[in-house]
Every structure is written in structure tokens, then in C-alpha cells.
Short mmCIF file of C-alpha atoms in Angstrom, two decimals:
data_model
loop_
_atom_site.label_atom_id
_atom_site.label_comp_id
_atom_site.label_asym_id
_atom_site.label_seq_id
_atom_site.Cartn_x
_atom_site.Cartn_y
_atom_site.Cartn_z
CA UNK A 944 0.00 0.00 0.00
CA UNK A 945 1.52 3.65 -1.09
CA UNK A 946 2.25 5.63 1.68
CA UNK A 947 0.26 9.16 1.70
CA UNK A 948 1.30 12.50 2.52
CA UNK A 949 -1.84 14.98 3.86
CA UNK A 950 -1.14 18.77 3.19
CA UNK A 951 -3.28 21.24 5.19
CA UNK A 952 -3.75 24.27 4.78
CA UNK A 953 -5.92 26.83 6.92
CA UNK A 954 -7.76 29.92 5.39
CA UNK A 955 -9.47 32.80 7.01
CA UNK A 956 -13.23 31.94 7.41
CA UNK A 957 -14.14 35.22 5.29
CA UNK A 958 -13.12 34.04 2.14
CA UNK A 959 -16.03 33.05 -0.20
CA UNK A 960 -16.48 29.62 -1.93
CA UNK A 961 -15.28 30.82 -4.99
CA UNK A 962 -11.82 31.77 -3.53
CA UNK A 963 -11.48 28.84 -1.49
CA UNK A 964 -11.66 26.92 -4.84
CA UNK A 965 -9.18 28.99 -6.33
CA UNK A 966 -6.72 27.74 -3.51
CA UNK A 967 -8.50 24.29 -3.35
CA UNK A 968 -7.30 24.14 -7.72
CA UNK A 969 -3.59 24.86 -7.04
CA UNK A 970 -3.48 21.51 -5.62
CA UNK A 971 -6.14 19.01 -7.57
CA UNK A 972 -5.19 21.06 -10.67
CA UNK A 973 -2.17 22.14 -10.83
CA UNK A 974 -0.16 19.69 -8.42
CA UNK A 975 -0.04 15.77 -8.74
CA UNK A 976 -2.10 15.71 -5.72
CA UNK A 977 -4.50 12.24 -4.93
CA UNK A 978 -7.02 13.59 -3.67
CA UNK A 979 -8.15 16.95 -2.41
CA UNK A 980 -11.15 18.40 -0.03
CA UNK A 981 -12.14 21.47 1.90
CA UNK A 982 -14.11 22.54 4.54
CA UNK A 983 -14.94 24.68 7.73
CA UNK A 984 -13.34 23.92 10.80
CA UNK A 985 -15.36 24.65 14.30
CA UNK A 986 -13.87 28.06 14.51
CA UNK A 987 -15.11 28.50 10.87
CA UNK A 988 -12.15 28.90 9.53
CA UNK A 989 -11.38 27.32 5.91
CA UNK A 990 -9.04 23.94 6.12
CA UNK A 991 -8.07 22.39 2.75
CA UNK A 992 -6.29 18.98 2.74
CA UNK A 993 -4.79 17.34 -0.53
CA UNK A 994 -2.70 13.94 -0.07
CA UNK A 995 -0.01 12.77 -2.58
CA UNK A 996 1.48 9.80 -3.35
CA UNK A 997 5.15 11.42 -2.29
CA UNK A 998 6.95 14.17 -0.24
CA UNK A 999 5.67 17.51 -1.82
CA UNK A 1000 8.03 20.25 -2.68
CA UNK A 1001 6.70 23.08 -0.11
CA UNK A 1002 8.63 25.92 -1.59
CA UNK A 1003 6.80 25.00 -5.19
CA UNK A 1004 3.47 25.23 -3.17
CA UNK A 1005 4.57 28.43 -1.61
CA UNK A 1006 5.42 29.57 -4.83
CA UNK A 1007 2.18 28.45 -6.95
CA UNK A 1008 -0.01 29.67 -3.73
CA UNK A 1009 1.60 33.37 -3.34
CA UNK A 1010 -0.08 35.14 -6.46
CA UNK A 1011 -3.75 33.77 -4.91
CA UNK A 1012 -2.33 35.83 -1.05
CA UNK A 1013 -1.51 38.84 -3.13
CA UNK A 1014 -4.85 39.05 -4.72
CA UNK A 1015 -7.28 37.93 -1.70
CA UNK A 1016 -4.68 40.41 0.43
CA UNK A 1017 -3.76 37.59 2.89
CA UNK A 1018 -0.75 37.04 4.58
CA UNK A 1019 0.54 33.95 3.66
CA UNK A 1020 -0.25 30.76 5.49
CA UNK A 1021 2.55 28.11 6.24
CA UNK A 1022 1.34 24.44 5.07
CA UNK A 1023 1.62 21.36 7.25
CA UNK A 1024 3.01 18.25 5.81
CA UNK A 1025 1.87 14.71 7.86
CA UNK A 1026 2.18 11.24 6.86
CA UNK A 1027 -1.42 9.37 6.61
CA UNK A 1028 -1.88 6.32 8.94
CA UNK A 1029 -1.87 3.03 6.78
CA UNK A 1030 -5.30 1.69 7.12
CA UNK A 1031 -7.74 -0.55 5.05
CA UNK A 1032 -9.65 2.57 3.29
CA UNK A 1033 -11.39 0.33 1.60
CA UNK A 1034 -13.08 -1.63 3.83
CA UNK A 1035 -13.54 1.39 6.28
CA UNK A 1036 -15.56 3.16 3.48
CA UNK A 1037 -17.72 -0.09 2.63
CA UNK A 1038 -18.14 -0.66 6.12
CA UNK A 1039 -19.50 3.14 6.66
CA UNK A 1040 -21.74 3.28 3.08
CA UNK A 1041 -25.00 2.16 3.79
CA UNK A 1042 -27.44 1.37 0.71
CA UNK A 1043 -29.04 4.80 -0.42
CA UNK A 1044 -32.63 4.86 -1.61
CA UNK A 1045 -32.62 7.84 -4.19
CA UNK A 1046 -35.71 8.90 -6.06
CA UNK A 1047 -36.23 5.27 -7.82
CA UNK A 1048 -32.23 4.70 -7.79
CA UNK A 1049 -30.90 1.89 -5.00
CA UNK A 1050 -27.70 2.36 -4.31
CA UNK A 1051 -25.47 -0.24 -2.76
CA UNK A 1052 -22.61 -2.05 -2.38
CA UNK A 1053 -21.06 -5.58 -2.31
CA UNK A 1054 -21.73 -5.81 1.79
CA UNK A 1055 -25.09 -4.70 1.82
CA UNK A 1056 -27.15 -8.15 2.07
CA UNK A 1057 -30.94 -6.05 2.60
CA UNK A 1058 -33.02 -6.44 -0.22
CA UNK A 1059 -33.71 -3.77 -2.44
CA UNK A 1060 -37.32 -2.22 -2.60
CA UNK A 1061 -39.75 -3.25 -4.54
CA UNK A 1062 -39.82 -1.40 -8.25
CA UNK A 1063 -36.38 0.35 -7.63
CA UNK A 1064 -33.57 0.41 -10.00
CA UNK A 1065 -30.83 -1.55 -8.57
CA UNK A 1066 -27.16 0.06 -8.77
CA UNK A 1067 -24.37 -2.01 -7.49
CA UNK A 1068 -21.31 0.17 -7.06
CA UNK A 1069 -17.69 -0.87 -5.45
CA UNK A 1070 -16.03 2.60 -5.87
CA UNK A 1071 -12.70 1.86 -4.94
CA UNK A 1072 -10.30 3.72 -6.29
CA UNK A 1073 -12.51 5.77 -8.22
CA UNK A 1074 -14.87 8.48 -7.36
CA UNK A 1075 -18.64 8.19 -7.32
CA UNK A 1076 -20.64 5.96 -4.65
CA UNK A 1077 -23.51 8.11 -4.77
CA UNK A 1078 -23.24 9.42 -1.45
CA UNK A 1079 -22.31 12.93 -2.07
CA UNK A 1080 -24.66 15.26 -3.46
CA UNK A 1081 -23.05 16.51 -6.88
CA UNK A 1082 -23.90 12.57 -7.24
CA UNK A 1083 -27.46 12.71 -5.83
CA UNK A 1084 -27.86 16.13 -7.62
CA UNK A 1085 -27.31 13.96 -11.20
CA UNK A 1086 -29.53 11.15 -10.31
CA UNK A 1087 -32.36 13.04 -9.25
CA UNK A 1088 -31.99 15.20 -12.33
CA UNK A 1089 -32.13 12.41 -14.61
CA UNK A 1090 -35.44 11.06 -13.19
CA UNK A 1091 -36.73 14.51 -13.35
CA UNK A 1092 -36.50 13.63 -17.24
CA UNK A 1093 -36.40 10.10 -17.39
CA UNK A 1094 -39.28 10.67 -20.28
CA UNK A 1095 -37.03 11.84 -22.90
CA UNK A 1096 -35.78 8.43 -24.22
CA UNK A 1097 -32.18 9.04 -25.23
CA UNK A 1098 -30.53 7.28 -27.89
CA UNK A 1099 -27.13 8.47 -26.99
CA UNK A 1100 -25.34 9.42 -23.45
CA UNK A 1101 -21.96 10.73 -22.70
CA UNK A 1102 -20.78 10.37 -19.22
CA UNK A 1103 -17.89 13.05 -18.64
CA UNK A 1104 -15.38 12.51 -16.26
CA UNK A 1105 -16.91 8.93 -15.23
CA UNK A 1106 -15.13 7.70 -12.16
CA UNK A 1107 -17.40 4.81 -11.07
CA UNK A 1108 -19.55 5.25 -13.59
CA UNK A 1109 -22.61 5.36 -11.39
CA UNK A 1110 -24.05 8.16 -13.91
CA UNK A 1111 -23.64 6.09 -17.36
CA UNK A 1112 -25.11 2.91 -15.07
CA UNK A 1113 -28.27 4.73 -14.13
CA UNK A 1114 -28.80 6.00 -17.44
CA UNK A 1115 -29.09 2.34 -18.54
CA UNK A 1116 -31.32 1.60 -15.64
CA UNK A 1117 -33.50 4.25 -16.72
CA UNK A 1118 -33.59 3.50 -20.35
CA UNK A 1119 -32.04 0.35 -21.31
CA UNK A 1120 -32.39 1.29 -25.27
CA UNK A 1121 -29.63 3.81 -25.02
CA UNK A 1122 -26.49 4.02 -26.21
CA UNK A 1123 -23.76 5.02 -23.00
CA UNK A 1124 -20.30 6.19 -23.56
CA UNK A 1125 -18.52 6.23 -20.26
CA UNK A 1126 -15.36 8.42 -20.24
CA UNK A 1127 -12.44 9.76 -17.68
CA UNK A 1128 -9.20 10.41 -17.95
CA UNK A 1129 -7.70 7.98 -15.03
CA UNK A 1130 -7.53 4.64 -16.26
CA UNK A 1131 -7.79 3.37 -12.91
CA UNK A 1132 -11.18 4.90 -12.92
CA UNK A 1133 -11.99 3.33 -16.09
CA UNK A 1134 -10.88 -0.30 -14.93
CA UNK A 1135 -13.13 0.08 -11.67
CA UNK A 1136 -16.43 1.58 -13.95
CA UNK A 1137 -15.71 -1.56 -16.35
CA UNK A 1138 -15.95 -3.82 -13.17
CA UNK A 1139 -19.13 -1.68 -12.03
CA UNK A 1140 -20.31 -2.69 -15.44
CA UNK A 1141 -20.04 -6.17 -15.21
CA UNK A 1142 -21.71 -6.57 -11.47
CA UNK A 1143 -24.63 -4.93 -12.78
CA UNK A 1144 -24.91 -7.42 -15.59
CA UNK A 1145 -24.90 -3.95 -18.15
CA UNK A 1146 -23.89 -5.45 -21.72
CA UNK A 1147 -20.68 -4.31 -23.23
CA UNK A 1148 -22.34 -3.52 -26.24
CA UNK A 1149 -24.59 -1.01 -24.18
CA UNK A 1150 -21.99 0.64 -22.17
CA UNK A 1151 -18.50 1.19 -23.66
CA UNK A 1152 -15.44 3.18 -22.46
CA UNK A 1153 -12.47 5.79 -23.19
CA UNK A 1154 -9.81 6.79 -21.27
CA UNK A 1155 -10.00 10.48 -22.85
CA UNK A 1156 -8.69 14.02 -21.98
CA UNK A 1157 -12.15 15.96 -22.49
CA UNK A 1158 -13.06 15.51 -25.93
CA UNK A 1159 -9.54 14.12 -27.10
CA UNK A 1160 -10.83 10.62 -27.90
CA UNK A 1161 -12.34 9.41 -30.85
CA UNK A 1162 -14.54 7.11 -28.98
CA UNK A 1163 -16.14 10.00 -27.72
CA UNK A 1164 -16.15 12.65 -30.39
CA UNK A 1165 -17.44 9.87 -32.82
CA UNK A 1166 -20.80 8.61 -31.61
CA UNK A 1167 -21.63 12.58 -31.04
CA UNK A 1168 -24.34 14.24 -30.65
CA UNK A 1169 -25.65 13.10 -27.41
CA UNK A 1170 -29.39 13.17 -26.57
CA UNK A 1171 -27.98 13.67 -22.72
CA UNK A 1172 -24.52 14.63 -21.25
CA UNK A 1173 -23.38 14.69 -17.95
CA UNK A 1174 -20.61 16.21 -16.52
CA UNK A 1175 -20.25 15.59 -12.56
CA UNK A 1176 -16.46 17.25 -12.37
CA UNK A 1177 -15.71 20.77 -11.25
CA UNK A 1178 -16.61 23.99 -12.23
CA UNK A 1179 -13.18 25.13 -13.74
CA UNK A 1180 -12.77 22.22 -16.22
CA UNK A 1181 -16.77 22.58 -16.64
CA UNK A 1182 -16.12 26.02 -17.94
CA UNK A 1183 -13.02 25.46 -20.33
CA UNK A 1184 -14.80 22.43 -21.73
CA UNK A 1185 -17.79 24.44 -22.78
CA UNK A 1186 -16.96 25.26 -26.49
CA UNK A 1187 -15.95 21.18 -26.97
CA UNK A 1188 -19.29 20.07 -25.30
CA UNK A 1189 -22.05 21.96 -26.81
CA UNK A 1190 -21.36 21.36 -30.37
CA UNK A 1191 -21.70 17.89 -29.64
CA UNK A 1192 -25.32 18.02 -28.09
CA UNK A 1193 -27.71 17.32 -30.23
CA UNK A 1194 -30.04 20.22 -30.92
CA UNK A 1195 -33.00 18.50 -28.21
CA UNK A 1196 -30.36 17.48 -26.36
CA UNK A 1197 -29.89 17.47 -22.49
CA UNK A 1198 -27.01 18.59 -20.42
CA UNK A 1199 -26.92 17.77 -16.98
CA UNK A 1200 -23.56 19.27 -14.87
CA UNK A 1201 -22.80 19.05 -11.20
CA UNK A 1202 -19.51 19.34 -9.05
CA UNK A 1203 -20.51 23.16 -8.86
CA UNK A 1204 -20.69 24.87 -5.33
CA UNK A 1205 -23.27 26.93 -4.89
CA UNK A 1206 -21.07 30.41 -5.18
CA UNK A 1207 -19.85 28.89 -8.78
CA UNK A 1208 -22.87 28.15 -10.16
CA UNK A 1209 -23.47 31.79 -12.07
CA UNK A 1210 -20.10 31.17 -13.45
CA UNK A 1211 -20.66 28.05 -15.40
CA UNK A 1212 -23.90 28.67 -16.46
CA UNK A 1213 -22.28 32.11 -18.03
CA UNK A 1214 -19.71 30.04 -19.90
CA UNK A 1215 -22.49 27.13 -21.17
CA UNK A 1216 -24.71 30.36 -22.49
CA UNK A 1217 -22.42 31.78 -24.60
CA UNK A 1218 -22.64 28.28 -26.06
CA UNK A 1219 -26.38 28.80 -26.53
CA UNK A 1220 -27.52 26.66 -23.82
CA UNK A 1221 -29.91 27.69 -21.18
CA UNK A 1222 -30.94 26.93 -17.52
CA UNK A 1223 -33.92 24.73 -17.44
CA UNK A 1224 -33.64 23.90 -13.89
CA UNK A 1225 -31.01 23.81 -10.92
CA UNK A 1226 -30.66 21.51 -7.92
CA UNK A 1227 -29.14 23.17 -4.41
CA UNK A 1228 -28.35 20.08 -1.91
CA UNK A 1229 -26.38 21.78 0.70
CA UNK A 1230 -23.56 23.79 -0.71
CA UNK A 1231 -23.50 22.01 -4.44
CA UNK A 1232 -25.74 22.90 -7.60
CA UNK A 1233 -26.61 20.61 -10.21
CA UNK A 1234 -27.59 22.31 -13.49
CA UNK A 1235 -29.83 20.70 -16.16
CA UNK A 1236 -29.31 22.45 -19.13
CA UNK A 1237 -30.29 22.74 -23.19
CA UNK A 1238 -30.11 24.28 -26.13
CA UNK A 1239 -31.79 27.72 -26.39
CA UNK A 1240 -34.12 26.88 -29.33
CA UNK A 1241 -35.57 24.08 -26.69
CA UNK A 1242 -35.79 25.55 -23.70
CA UNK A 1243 -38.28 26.49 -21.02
CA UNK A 1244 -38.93 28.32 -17.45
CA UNK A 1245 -36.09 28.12 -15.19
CA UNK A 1246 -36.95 26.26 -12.07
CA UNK A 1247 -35.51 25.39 -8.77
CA UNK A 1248 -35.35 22.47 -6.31
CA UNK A 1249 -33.67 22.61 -3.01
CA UNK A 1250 -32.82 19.26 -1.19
CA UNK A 1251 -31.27 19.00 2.52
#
């Protein structure tokens, strides 16, 4: 098991979402980081954490981090560098995800012997090394949206940034006559949505993958347009992937897009309409936003749903 370095770093509590993400990118964009998170602490003060796979180089995060202090007029913050405990992760996190019953969806994994309820759509999901169990709420945000229009019978769907593939999964739950392309650009991710595939008994044929940059694989770019995208990622790829993704939604098409806090929601939906797309209705669940989205020519009345 690779040995993990945590990186914390401590922000005033003023700062906005939007900044906070600004910091939280250095790291899970810019740096080789694992994995990265943020959050208040209980004096409400900002704490981001990203763990790597090796001994950062502090003064290159100094360096990378001092333009975002000169512009938010803070006075730089030293970093603390701490090994992670070895544990079993893995069978912490199965032990601690209990089967979630969302909208029709039932989510669950290997451990969970209960029996599903009657008339729900079954999704098995061992997320391992890859993101996407369902339980955090850019997740729920996309599977509620999708029942929301489950009556629009796609032919096509792109998942974006797949991880577990939970999204491309429940598509072909919801309408088994589509067509799924499940992309990301981790191949680990890819090999754990290809096992995902094969629990839930989902035919090759109906489900294939791509280990793609954005739009950089033929795979994907071929079997465009899609009747529905979705795009659970973050709002700063979300944005510079704009003028790639429309063209490749069909003119009815739907785009569902989620991994947007709250405070960054305005932002993406600015960079989607200068694509001609329009809101047709946002999900708030806590401090994310999923946006459902489509072309202006087939749009209607905003709306808004707010969950816990």
C-alpha cells in the first residue's frame, strides 16, 4: 500500500467559496495531488487537505499559492506536511456506506445483504479507487436530475469525467435502449467503472469506455451528438470544456452538470450560455448545484429544487 502524505492548509473563514476553490485548484489542478477536499473547521475557519502519493516540494506550493495571497490580500499561510496512517480505506468506506434509496435509484454495495425495494432500479457500485458511490450530493444532484426527465428516451449518453460510472449505469437503468459512452481520464477509474459494469450485468455492447482528456478521444467525439450529457467534475474544467461540449449536443439534447458549489454556479452557467444553452432547472443540496441544461431553441422556465 503507497504511503500518503496529507497537506493542510488553513484559510481565514471570510473568504467566499469561490476563492477557497481557487486555492482548493492549485493543488487538484495544478499539483499531482490524490485527492483533495475542503471545509470549515469549528472556529469556521477554511481547512483544505490534498494527499499525494510522495513528499511535496513546499517551496513550489509556496510559490504556486503566493499570487492567490496577493490578490485575496492575505498574509501567507505556512502548510503542514503529515504522513497518513496506513489503514484498510477500503473496507472502512464499505463498512461506513449504507445502501441509499434515491428517487427510484438503490444504491449499494457488495456488503449490503438487505433487499432492495420493490420497483427500484438496482445500482451495485464498489467505488474503490474511483470516485462516485452516490453518497455525495453533486452525485445525488445527477440522479435526481435524470429522473426529473427520465421521459425523454435518449438514444445516446456521454458520461464526462466517469469515475465509477454510477451516472452512465443509471442512465441504462432508466432507459435500457440507449447508447452510454462512459469516459475519464484515469484509467484506474476506467478499470473500476468496467468492473461496475459487469456486477450490474450492463452489456458491453450497451456501455463502452475511453480513457479520454475531455473531448480528445475518438470514442467519444465519434458517436456525437448526445441526446444527454453529464458532466459531474468541477466547475473550472466545466467552464473550459464548454466550447468542446455543446457542439456535440444534439439540438433537443440534455445537459446535466454538477460538481458546482453553490457560489460557482453563475459562473458556469455564463460560460455554457455563450454556447447557446440555457438553464432549465437547478438543484441546491447543501452547498452544491446541479444544473440541467439545453439548447436555447428548446428551452423552457427556469426552475428550482432545493434538497437537505
Amino acid at each position: 500500500m503507497t504511503a500518503l502524505q496529507s497537506v493542510v492548509l488553513t484559510l481565514p473563514a471570510r473568504l467566499d467559496d469561490r476563492a477557497i476553490a481557487a486555492f482548493e485548484g492549485v493543488f487538484s489542478e495544478l499539483l499531482d495531488s490524490a485527492a483533495t477536499s475542503f471545509q470549515r473547521d469549528d472556529t469556521g475557519d477554511w481547512q483544505i487537505e490534498a494527499l499525494f502519493t510522495f513528499t511535496p516540494d513546499v517551496a513550489k506550493i509556496d510559490q504556486m499559492l503566493a499570487p492567490l495571497y496577493q490578490h485575496k490580500s492575505i498574509t501567507p499561510v505556512p502548510i503542514t506536511i503529515s504522513p497518513v496512517e496506513q489503514r484498510d480505506w477500503l473496507a472502512e468506506n464499505r463498512a461506513a456506506f449504507p445502501p441509499l434509496h434515491i428517487g427510484r435509484f438503490w444504491v449499494y454495495g457488495s456488503h449490503v445483504t438487505t433487499p432492495r425495494p420493490v420497483a427500484s432500479l438496482p445500482l451495485l457500485i464498489d467505488a474503490a479507487l474511483a470516485f462516485g458511490s452516490g453518497t455525495h450530493p453533486t452525485t445525488e444532484g445527477c440522479l435526481r436530475a435524470m429522473q426529473m426527465i427520465r421521459r425523454i428516451a435518449p438514444r445516446r449518453v456521454l458520461d464526462m469525467g466517469c469515475g465509477s460510472a454510477i451516472l452512465a449505469m443509471a442512465a441504462s437503468r432508466l432507459w435500457p435502449s440507449c447508447q452510454t459512452i462512459a469516459a475519464d481520464n484515469d484509467p484506474v477509474a476506467v478499470r473500476v467503472a468496467a468492473h461496475n459494469r459487469a456486477l450490474n450485468a450492463i452489456a458491453p455492447a450497451k456501455m463502452r469506455f475511453a480513457v479520454s482528456q475531455g473531448f480528445g478521444s475518438r470514442i467519444v467525439c465519434n458517436h456525437a451528438p448526445y441526446d444527454l450529457v453529464l458532466a459531474n467534475i468541477l466547475a473550472g474544467p466545466l467552464c473550459r470544456m464548454a466550447p468542446d461540449l455543446a457542439p456535440r449536443l444534439a439540438k433537443g439534447g440534455w445537459l446535466i452538470l454538477s460538481g458546482i458549489l453553490n457560489g460557482q454556479a453563475t459562473t458556469v452557467e455564463a460560460a455554457y450560455r455563450q454556447q447557446r444553452l440555457r438553464v432549465w432547472h437547478r438543484i441546491r443540496i447543501g452547498d452544491w448545484t446541479t444544473i440541467i441544461m439545453r439548447p436555447s431553441a428548446a428551452g423552457t422556465m427556469p426552475q428550482l429544487w432545493s434538497g437537505r
